[in-house]
PDB file of N, CA and C in Angstrom:
ATOM      1  N   MET A   1       8.077   5.671  17.629  1.00  0.00           N
ATOM      2  CA  MET A   1       7.289   5.711  16.423  1.00  0.00           C
ATOM      3  C   MET A   1       5.982   4.960  16.657  1.00  0.00           C
ATOM      4  N   ARG A   2       4.974   5.407  15.985  1.00  0.00           N
ATOM      5  CA  ARG A   2       3.654   4.799  16.126  1.00  0.00           C
ATOM      6  C   ARG A   2       3.434   3.758  15.038  1.00  0.00           C
ATOM      7  N   SER A   3       2.714   2.702  15.353  1.00  0.00           N
ATOM      8  CA  SER A   3       2.381   1.684  14.356  1.00  0.00           C
ATOM      9  C   SER A   3       0.896   1.351  14.468  1.00  0.00           C
ATOM     10  N   GLU A   4       0.394   0.716  13.404  1.00  0.00           N
ATOM     11  CA  GLU A   4      -1.017   0.344  13.355  1.00  0.00           C
ATOM     12  C   GLU A   4      -1.120  -1.026  12.689  1.00  0.00           C
ATOM     13  N   ASP A   5      -2.042  -1.861  13.162  1.00  0.00           N
ATOM     14  CA  ASP A   5      -2.264  -3.169  12.546  1.00  0.00           C
ATOM     15  C   ASP A   5      -3.074  -2.968  11.269  1.00  0.00           C
ATOM     16  N   ILE A   6      -2.517  -3.383  10.130  1.00  0.00           N
ATOM     17  CA  ILE A   6      -3.155  -3.167   8.830  1.00  0.00           C
ATOM     18  C   ILE A   6      -3.348  -4.520   8.150  1.00  0.00           C
ATOM     19  N   PRO A   7      -4.575  -4.806   7.659  1.00  0.00           N
ATOM     20  CA  PRO A   7      -4.835  -6.082   6.981  1.00  0.00           C
ATOM     21  C   PRO A   7      -4.311  -6.075   5.542  1.00  0.00           C
ATOM     22  N   PHE A   8      -3.995  -7.279   5.049  1.00  0.00           N
ATOM     23  CA  PHE A   8      -3.527  -7.471   3.676  1.00  0.00           C
ATOM     24  C   PHE A   8      -4.564  -8.292   2.916  1.00  0.00           C
ATOM     25  N   GLU A   9      -4.777  -7.954   1.632  1.00  0.00           N
ATOM     26  CA  GLU A   9      -5.718  -8.687   0.782  1.00  0.00           C
ATOM     27  C   GLU A   9      -5.012  -9.150  -0.481  1.00  0.00           C
ATOM     28  N   GLY A  10      -5.234 -10.408  -0.844  1.00  0.00           N
ATOM     29  CA  GLY A  10      -4.669 -10.964  -2.065  1.00  0.00           C
ATOM     30  C   GLY A  10      -3.213 -11.349  -1.897  1.00  0.00           C
ATOM     31  N   GLY A  11      -2.731 -12.152  -2.836  1.00  0.00           N
ATOM     32  CA  GLY A  11      -1.339 -12.565  -2.815  1.00  0.00           C
ATOM     33  C   GLY A  11      -1.026 -13.505  -1.669  1.00  0.00           C
ATOM     34  N   PRO A  12       0.248 -13.714  -1.403  1.00  0.00           N
ATOM     35  CA  PRO A  12       0.662 -14.641  -0.351  1.00  0.00           C
ATOM     36  C   PRO A  12       0.317 -14.183   1.069  1.00  0.00           C
ATOM     37  N   LEU A  13       0.146 -12.899   1.290  1.00  0.00           N
ATOM     38  CA  LEU A  13      -0.157 -12.402   2.637  1.00  0.00           C
ATOM     39  C   LEU A  13      -1.650 -12.231   2.873  1.00  0.00           C
ATOM     40  N   ASP A  14      -2.494 -12.842   2.063  1.00  0.00           N
ATOM     41  CA  ASP A  14      -3.945 -12.665   2.155  1.00  0.00           C
ATOM     42  C   ASP A  14      -4.464 -13.096   3.522  1.00  0.00           C
ATOM     43  N   GLY A  15      -5.229 -12.217   4.153  1.00  0.00           N
ATOM     44  CA  GLY A  15      -5.831 -12.517   5.444  1.00  0.00           C
ATOM     45  C   GLY A  15      -4.961 -12.202   6.643  1.00  0.00           C
ATOM     46  N   ARG A  16      -3.715 -11.819   6.437  1.00  0.00           N
ATOM     47  CA  ARG A  16      -2.839 -11.501   7.566  1.00  0.00           C
ATOM     48  C   ARG A  16      -2.971 -10.037   7.955  1.00  0.00           C
ATOM     49  N   THR A  17      -2.668  -9.773   9.185  1.00  0.00           N
ATOM     50  CA  THR A  17      -2.638  -8.406   9.710  1.00  0.00           C
ATOM     51  C   THR A  17      -1.272  -8.190  10.323  1.00  0.00           C
ATOM     52  N   LEU A  18      -0.556  -7.168   9.838  1.00  0.00           N
ATOM     53  CA  LEU A  18       0.790  -6.886  10.322  1.00  0.00           C
ATOM     54  C   LEU A  18       0.867  -5.478  10.894  1.00  0.00           C
ATOM     55  N   PRO A  19       1.707  -5.269  11.918  1.00  0.00           N
ATOM     56  CA  PRO A  19       1.908  -3.907  12.430  1.00  0.00           C
ATOM     57  C   PRO A  19       2.805  -3.131  11.461  1.00  0.00           C
ATOM     58  N   ILE A  20       2.318  -2.001  10.962  1.00  0.00           N
ATOM     59  CA  ILE A  20       3.030  -1.174   9.996  1.00  0.00           C
ATOM     60  C   ILE A  20       3.315   0.180  10.637  1.00  0.00           C
ATOM     61  N   LEU A  21       4.542   0.678  10.472  1.00  0.00           N
ATOM     62  CA  LEU A  21       4.899   1.984  11.000  1.00  0.00           C
ATOM     63  C   LEU A  21       4.167   3.078  10.238  1.00  0.00           C
ATOM     64  N   LEU A  22       3.721   4.103  10.972  1.00  0.00           N
ATOM     65  CA  LEU A  22       3.029   5.230  10.360  1.00  0.00           C
ATOM     66  C   LEU A  22       4.005   6.377  10.167  1.00  0.00           C
ATOM     67  N   GLY A  23       3.753   7.172   9.144  1.00  0.00           N
ATOM     68  CA  GLY A  23       4.592   8.327   8.874  1.00  0.00           C
ATOM     69  C   GLY A  23       4.231   9.504   9.759  1.00  0.00           C
ATOM     70  N   PRO A  24       4.834  10.663   9.516  1.00  0.00           N
ATOM     71  CA  PRO A  24       4.554  11.840  10.341  1.00  0.00           C
ATOM     72  C   PRO A  24       3.123  12.351  10.201  1.00  0.00           C
ATOM     73  N   THR A  25       2.427  12.003   9.107  1.00  0.00           N
ATOM     74  CA  THR A  25       1.043  12.439   8.921  1.00  0.00           C
ATOM     75  C   THR A  25       0.041  11.447   9.494  1.00  0.00           C
ATOM     76  N   GLY A  26       0.516  10.324  10.032  1.00  0.00           N
ATOM     77  CA  GLY A  26      -0.374   9.317  10.598  1.00  0.00           C
ATOM     78  C   GLY A  26      -0.866   8.310   9.583  1.00  0.00           C
ATOM     79  N   GLN A  27      -0.273   8.283   8.392  1.00  0.00           N
ATOM     80  CA  GLN A  27      -0.662   7.336   7.351  1.00  0.00           C
ATOM     81  C   GLN A  27       0.485   6.376   7.070  1.00  0.00           C
ATOM     82  N   PRO A  28       0.170   5.124   6.708  1.00  0.00           N
ATOM     83  CA  PRO A  28       1.230   4.197   6.302  1.00  0.00           C
ATOM     84  C   PRO A  28       1.726   4.549   4.893  1.00  0.00           C
ATOM     85  N   SER A  29       2.835   3.969   4.490  1.00  0.00           N
ATOM     86  CA  SER A  29       3.383   4.260   3.162  1.00  0.00           C
ATOM     87  C   SER A  29       2.453   3.743   2.068  1.00  0.00           C
ATOM     88  N   LYS A  30       2.535   4.337   0.875  1.00  0.00           N
ATOM     89  CA  LYS A  30       1.648   3.970  -0.226  1.00  0.00           C
ATOM     90  C   LYS A  30       1.966   2.586  -0.781  1.00  0.00           C
ATOM     91  N   LEU A  31       3.234   2.187  -0.739  1.00  0.00           N
ATOM     92  CA  LEU A  31       3.650   0.873  -1.215  1.00  0.00           C
ATOM     93  C   LEU A  31       4.267   0.089  -0.064  1.00  0.00           C
ATOM     94  N   TYR A  32       4.030  -1.221  -0.053  1.00  0.00           N
ATOM     95  CA  TYR A  32       4.662  -2.113   0.904  1.00  0.00           C
ATOM     96  C   TYR A  32       5.296  -3.221   0.081  1.00  0.00           C
ATOM     97  N   GLU A  33       6.608  -3.313   0.113  1.00  0.00           N
ATOM     98  CA  GLU A  33       7.333  -4.304  -0.689  1.00  0.00           C
ATOM     99  C   GLU A  33       7.868  -5.410   0.212  1.00  0.00           C
ATOM    100  N   VAL A  34       7.647  -6.657  -0.233  1.00  0.00           N
ATOM    101  CA  VAL A  34       8.097  -7.825   0.521  1.00  0.00           C
ATOM    102  C   VAL A  34       9.078  -8.597  -0.349  1.00  0.00           C
ATOM    103  N   PRO A  35      10.382  -8.607  -0.024  1.00  0.00           N
ATOM    104  CA  PRO A  35      11.332  -9.409  -0.797  1.00  0.00           C
ATOM    105  C   PRO A  35      11.236 -10.888  -0.387  1.00  0.00           C
ATOM    106  N   VAL A  36      11.074 -11.756  -1.379  1.00  0.00           N
ATOM    107  CA  VAL A  36      10.991 -13.202  -1.138  1.00  0.00           C
ATOM    108  C   VAL A  36      12.231 -13.838  -1.755  1.00  0.00           C
ATOM    109  N   PRO A  37      13.097 -14.466  -0.957  1.00  0.00           N
ATOM    110  CA  PRO A  37      14.329 -15.045  -1.500  1.00  0.00           C
ATOM    111  C   PRO A  37      14.018 -16.213  -2.447  1.00  0.00           C
ATOM    112  N   GLU A  38      14.811 -16.325  -3.485  1.00  0.00           N
ATOM    113  CA  GLU A  38      14.686 -17.399  -4.474  1.00  0.00           C
ATOM    114  C   GLU A  38      15.317 -18.670  -3.898  1.00  0.00           C
ATOM    115  N   ALA A  39      14.689 -19.834  -4.147  1.00  0.00           N
ATOM    116  CA  ALA A  39      15.174 -21.099  -3.584  1.00  0.00           C
ATOM    117  C   ALA A  39      16.541 -21.485  -4.152  1.00  0.00           C
ATOM    118  N   GLY A  40      16.793 -21.159  -5.432  1.00  0.00           N
ATOM    119  CA  GLY A  40      18.048 -21.544  -6.067  1.00  0.00           C
ATOM    120  C   GLY A  40      19.173 -20.556  -5.850  1.00  0.00           C
ATOM    121  N   GLY A  41      18.966 -19.544  -5.034  1.00  0.00           N
ATOM    122  CA  GLY A  41      20.017 -18.577  -4.774  1.00  0.00           C
ATOM    123  C   GLY A  41      20.033 -17.421  -5.763  1.00  0.00           C
ATOM    124  N   GLY A  42      19.021 -17.302  -6.604  1.00  0.00           N
ATOM    125  CA  GLY A  42      18.950 -16.211  -7.570  1.00  0.00           C
ATOM    126  C   GLY A  42      18.493 -14.922  -6.922  1.00  0.00           C
ATOM    127  N   PRO A  43      18.196 -13.930  -7.755  1.00  0.00           N
ATOM    128  CA  PRO A  43      17.729 -12.656  -7.192  1.00  0.00           C
ATOM    129  C   PRO A  43      16.350 -12.813  -6.551  1.00  0.00           C
ATOM    130  N   PRO A  44      16.100 -12.105  -5.452  1.00  0.00           N
ATOM    131  CA  PRO A  44      14.813 -12.252  -4.765  1.00  0.00           C
ATOM    132  C   PRO A  44      13.660 -11.654  -5.572  1.00  0.00           C
ATOM    133  N   THR A  45      12.478 -12.252  -5.424  1.00  0.00           N
ATOM    134  CA  THR A  45      11.257 -11.728  -6.024  1.00  0.00           C
ATOM    135  C   THR A  45      10.658 -10.722  -5.051  1.00  0.00           C
ATOM    136  N   VAL A  46      10.198  -9.589  -5.575  1.00  0.00           N
ATOM    137  CA  VAL A  46       9.622  -8.555  -4.721  1.00  0.00           C
ATOM    138  C   VAL A  46       8.114  -8.514  -4.945  1.00  0.00           C
ATOM    139  N   LEU A  47       7.351  -8.759  -3.874  1.00  0.00           N
ATOM    140  CA  LEU A  47       5.892  -8.665  -3.931  1.00  0.00           C
ATOM    141  C   LEU A  47       5.496  -7.252  -3.531  1.00  0.00           C
ATOM    142  N   VAL A  48       4.574  -6.646  -4.296  1.00  0.00           N
ATOM    143  CA  VAL A  48       4.185  -5.258  -4.057  1.00  0.00           C
ATOM    144  C   VAL A  48       2.726  -5.209  -3.625  1.00  0.00           C
ATOM    145  N   TYR A  49       2.478  -4.474  -2.539  1.00  0.00           N
ATOM    146  CA  TYR A  49       1.129  -4.219  -2.050  1.00  0.00           C
ATOM    147  C   TYR A  49       0.899  -2.709  -2.066  1.00  0.00           C
ATOM    148  N   ARG A  50      -0.281  -2.285  -2.522  1.00  0.00           N
ATOM    149  CA  ARG A  50      -0.630  -0.863  -2.572  1.00  0.00           C
ATOM    150  C   ARG A  50      -1.647  -0.539  -1.487  1.00  0.00           C
ATOM    151  N   ARG A  51      -1.520   0.652  -0.900  1.00  0.00           N
ATOM    152  CA  ARG A  51      -2.420   1.097   0.160  1.00  0.00           C
ATOM    153  C   ARG A  51      -3.743   1.570  -0.437  1.00  0.00           C
ATOM    154  N   GLU A  52      -4.847   1.160   0.175  1.00  0.00           N
ATOM    155  CA  GLU A  52      -6.187   1.623  -0.186  1.00  0.00           C
ATOM    156  C   GLU A  52      -6.955   1.908   1.091  1.00  0.00           C
ATOM    157  N   ALA A  53      -7.992   2.707   0.964  1.00  0.00           N
ATOM    158  CA  ALA A  53      -8.837   2.999   2.116  1.00  0.00           C
ATOM    159  C   ALA A  53      -9.675   1.761   2.444  1.00  0.00           C
ATOM    160  N   ALA A  54      -9.745   1.404   3.718  1.00  0.00           N
ATOM    161  CA  ALA A  54     -10.522   0.232   4.128  1.00  0.00           C
ATOM    162  C   ALA A  54     -12.013   0.547   4.137  1.00  0.00           C
ATOM    163  N   ARG A  55     -12.364   1.746   4.577  1.00  0.00           N
ATOM    164  CA  ARG A  55     -13.765   2.181   4.608  1.00  0.00           C
ATOM    165  C   ARG A  55     -13.779   3.701   4.632  1.00  0.00           C
ATOM    166  N   PHE A  56     -14.941   4.279   4.428  1.00  0.00           N
ATOM    167  CA  PHE A  56     -15.081   5.730   4.403  1.00  0.00           C
ATOM    168  C   PHE A  56     -16.131   6.165   5.421  1.00  0.00           C
ATOM    169  N   SER A  57     -15.959   7.376   5.958  1.00  0.00           N
ATOM    170  CA  SER A  57     -16.951   7.898   6.894  1.00  0.00           C
ATOM    171  C   SER A  57     -18.214   8.269   6.133  1.00  0.00           C
ATOM    172  N   ARG A  58     -19.335   8.236   6.819  1.00  0.00           N
ATOM    173  CA  ARG A  58     -20.623   8.481   6.155  1.00  0.00           C
ATOM    174  C   ARG A  58     -20.818   9.936   5.743  1.00  0.00           C
ATOM    175  N   ARG A  59     -20.529  10.830   6.651  1.00  0.00           N
ATOM    176  CA  ARG A  59     -20.872  12.234   6.400  1.00  0.00           C
ATOM    177  C   ARG A  59     -19.912  12.927   5.451  1.00  0.00           C
ATOM    178  N   LEU A  60     -18.612  12.786   5.663  1.00  0.00           N
ATOM    179  CA  LEU A  60     -17.644  13.531   4.867  1.00  0.00           C
ATOM    180  C   LEU A  60     -16.944  12.687   3.808  1.00  0.00           C
ATOM    181  N   GLY A  61     -17.075  11.382   3.880  1.00  0.00           N
ATOM    182  CA  GLY A  61     -16.426  10.510   2.908  1.00  0.00           C
ATOM    183  C   GLY A  61     -14.920  10.423   3.094  1.00  0.00           C
ATOM    184  N   LEU A  62     -14.434  10.652   4.315  1.00  0.00           N
ATOM    185  CA  LEU A  62     -13.005  10.566   4.586  1.00  0.00           C
ATOM    186  C   LEU A  62     -12.613   9.120   4.854  1.00  0.00           C
ATOM    187  N   PRO A  63     -11.381   8.732   4.494  1.00  0.00           N
ATOM    188  CA  PRO A  63     -10.947   7.352   4.762  1.00  0.00           C
ATOM    189  C   PRO A  63     -10.856   7.075   6.253  1.00  0.00           C
ATOM    190  N   ARG A  64     -11.394   5.930   6.666  1.00  0.00           N
ATOM    191  CA  ARG A  64     -11.357   5.483   8.060  1.00  0.00           C
ATOM    192  C   ARG A  64     -10.605   4.164   8.119  1.00  0.00           C
ATOM    193  N   GLY A  65      -9.315   4.228   8.168  1.00  0.00           N
ATOM    194  CA  GLY A  65      -8.501   3.027   8.213  1.00  0.00           C
ATOM    195  C   GLY A  65      -7.959   2.675   6.837  1.00  0.00           C
ATOM    196  N   TRP A  66      -6.930   1.829   6.824  1.00  0.00           N
ATOM    197  CA  TRP A  66      -6.254   1.475   5.585  1.00  0.00           C
ATOM    198  C   TRP A  66      -6.121  -0.027   5.465  1.00  0.00           C
ATOM    199  N   LYS A  67      -5.902  -0.485   4.234  1.00  0.00           N
ATOM    200  CA  LYS A  67      -5.577  -1.883   3.960  1.00  0.00           C
ATOM    201  C   LYS A  67      -4.603  -1.913   2.793  1.00  0.00           C
ATOM    202  N   TYR A  68      -3.853  -3.000   2.686  1.00  0.00           N
ATOM    203  CA  TYR A  68      -2.934  -3.186   1.569  1.00  0.00           C
ATOM    204  C   TYR A  68      -3.513  -4.251   0.643  1.00  0.00           C
ATOM    205  N   VAL A  69      -3.516  -3.951  -0.660  1.00  0.00           N
ATOM    206  CA  VAL A  69      -4.045  -4.855  -1.675  1.00  0.00           C
ATOM    207  C   VAL A  69      -2.899  -5.281  -2.579  1.00  0.00           C
ATOM    208  N   TYR A  70      -2.825  -6.578  -2.883  1.00  0.00           N
ATOM    209  CA  TYR A  70      -1.753  -7.134  -3.699  1.00  0.00           C
ATOM    210  C   TYR A  70      -1.805  -6.580  -5.114  1.00  0.00           C
ATOM    211  N   ASP A  71      -0.650  -6.192  -5.643  1.00  0.00           N
ATOM    212  CA  ASP A  71      -0.525  -5.680  -7.009  1.00  0.00           C
ATOM    213  C   ASP A  71       0.388  -6.619  -7.789  1.00  0.00           C
ATOM    214  N   PRO A  72      -0.181  -7.533  -8.596  1.00  0.00           N
ATOM    215  CA  PRO A  72       0.658  -8.494  -9.319  1.00  0.00           C
ATOM    216  C   PRO A  72       1.530  -7.838 -10.388  1.00  0.00           C
ATOM    217  N   GLU A  73       1.170  -6.641 -10.853  1.00  0.00           N
ATOM    218  CA  GLU A  73       1.954  -5.942 -11.876  1.00  0.00           C
ATOM    219  C   GLU A  73       3.256  -5.381 -11.307  1.00  0.00           C
ATOM    220  N   GLY A  74       3.300  -5.118 -10.024  1.00  0.00           N
ATOM    221  CA  GLY A  74       4.490  -4.534  -9.418  1.00  0.00           C
ATOM    222  C   GLY A  74       4.432  -3.022  -9.448  1.00  0.00           C
ATOM    223  N   ARG A  75       5.562  -2.362  -9.689  1.00  0.00           N
ATOM    224  CA  ARG A  75       5.660  -0.908  -9.639  1.00  0.00           C
ATOM    225  C   ARG A  75       5.303  -0.232 -10.956  1.00  0.00           C
ATOM    226  N   GLY A  76       4.807  -0.908 -11.939  1.00  0.00           N
ATOM    227  CA  GLY A  76       4.590  -0.333 -13.263  1.00  0.00           C
ATOM    228  C   GLY A  76       3.742   0.924 -13.302  1.00  0.00           C
ATOM    229  N   SER A  77       2.667   0.981 -12.545  1.00  0.00           N
ATOM    230  CA  SER A  77       1.776   2.137 -12.608  1.00  0.00           C
ATOM    231  C   SER A  77       1.928   2.997 -11.364  1.00  0.00           C
ATOM    232  N   GLY A  78       2.932   3.833 -11.353  1.00  0.00           N
ATOM    233  CA  GLY A  78       3.141   4.694 -10.195  1.00  0.00           C
ATOM    234  C   GLY A  78       4.034   5.852 -10.562  1.00  0.00           C
ATOM    235  N   GLY A  79       4.468   6.568  -9.584  1.00  0.00           N
ATOM    236  CA  GLY A  79       5.370   7.683  -9.805  1.00  0.00           C
ATOM    237  C   GLY A  79       4.646   9.000  -9.891  1.00  0.00           C
ATOM    238  N   LEU A  80       5.423  10.030 -10.104  1.00  0.00           N
ATOM    239  CA  LEU A  80       4.862  11.371 -10.184  1.00  0.00           C
ATOM    240  C   LEU A  80       4.172  11.600 -11.524  1.00  0.00           C
ATOM    241  N   LYS A  81       3.105  12.353 -11.493  1.00  0.00           N
ATOM    242  CA  LYS A  81       2.377  12.679 -12.713  1.00  0.00           C
ATOM    243  C   LYS A  81       2.381  14.195 -12.877  1.00  0.00           C
ATOM    244  N   TRP A  82       3.317  14.691 -13.636  1.00  0.00           N
ATOM    245  CA  TRP A  82       3.409  16.118 -13.876  1.00  0.00           C
ATOM    246  C   TRP A  82       2.469  16.506 -15.005  1.00  0.00           C
ATOM    247  N   PRO A  83       1.881  17.692 -14.966  1.00  0.00           N
ATOM    248  CA  PRO A  83       0.936  18.090 -16.015  1.00  0.00           C
ATOM    249  C   PRO A  83       1.591  18.238 -17.378  1.00  0.00           C
ATOM    250  N   TRP A  84       2.876  18.507 -17.443  1.00  0.00           N
ATOM    251  CA  TRP A  84       3.541  18.716 -18.726  1.00  0.00           C
ATOM    252  C   TRP A  84       4.161  17.447 -19.301  1.00  0.00           C
ATOM    253  N   SER A  85       4.125  16.340 -18.573  1.00  0.00           N
ATOM    254  CA  SER A  85       4.703  15.091 -19.093  1.00  0.00           C
ATOM    255  C   SER A  85       3.661  14.316 -19.886  1.00  0.00           C
ATOM    256  N   LYS A  86       4.134  13.535 -20.851  1.00  0.00           N
ATOM    257  CA  LYS A  86       3.235  12.763 -21.712  1.00  0.00           C
ATOM    258  C   LYS A  86       2.715  11.547 -20.952  1.00  0.00           C
ATOM    259  N   ARG A  87       1.487  11.195 -21.225  1.00  0.00           N
ATOM    260  CA  ARG A  87       0.885  10.009 -20.635  1.00  0.00           C
ATOM    261  C   ARG A  87       1.228   8.807 -21.509  1.00  0.00           C
ATOM    262  N   GLY A  88       1.549   7.692 -20.863  1.00  0.00           N
ATOM    263  CA  GLY A  88       1.995   6.475 -21.511  1.00  0.00           C
ATOM    264  C   GLY A  88       1.206   6.032 -22.638  1.00  0.00           C
TER     265      GLY A  88
END
């Protein structure tokens, strides 16, 4: 499997670069979840990072590289958006 070093912005992983596995299309996953164990033995806290384009090409405006940005809200704004479903 192929991997790529992807930078993280915001949250506890700010400024770090981690090797992330790429999918069959050559892109990393849209969400990166990091489980952080609770000190008192409770349920772990899950930190969510969303994939964004790091930069764009000049001529065609295609994404050139990726980065993960911290999402403090978590998974709230995601999922499939069907044309016949009601918007929140």
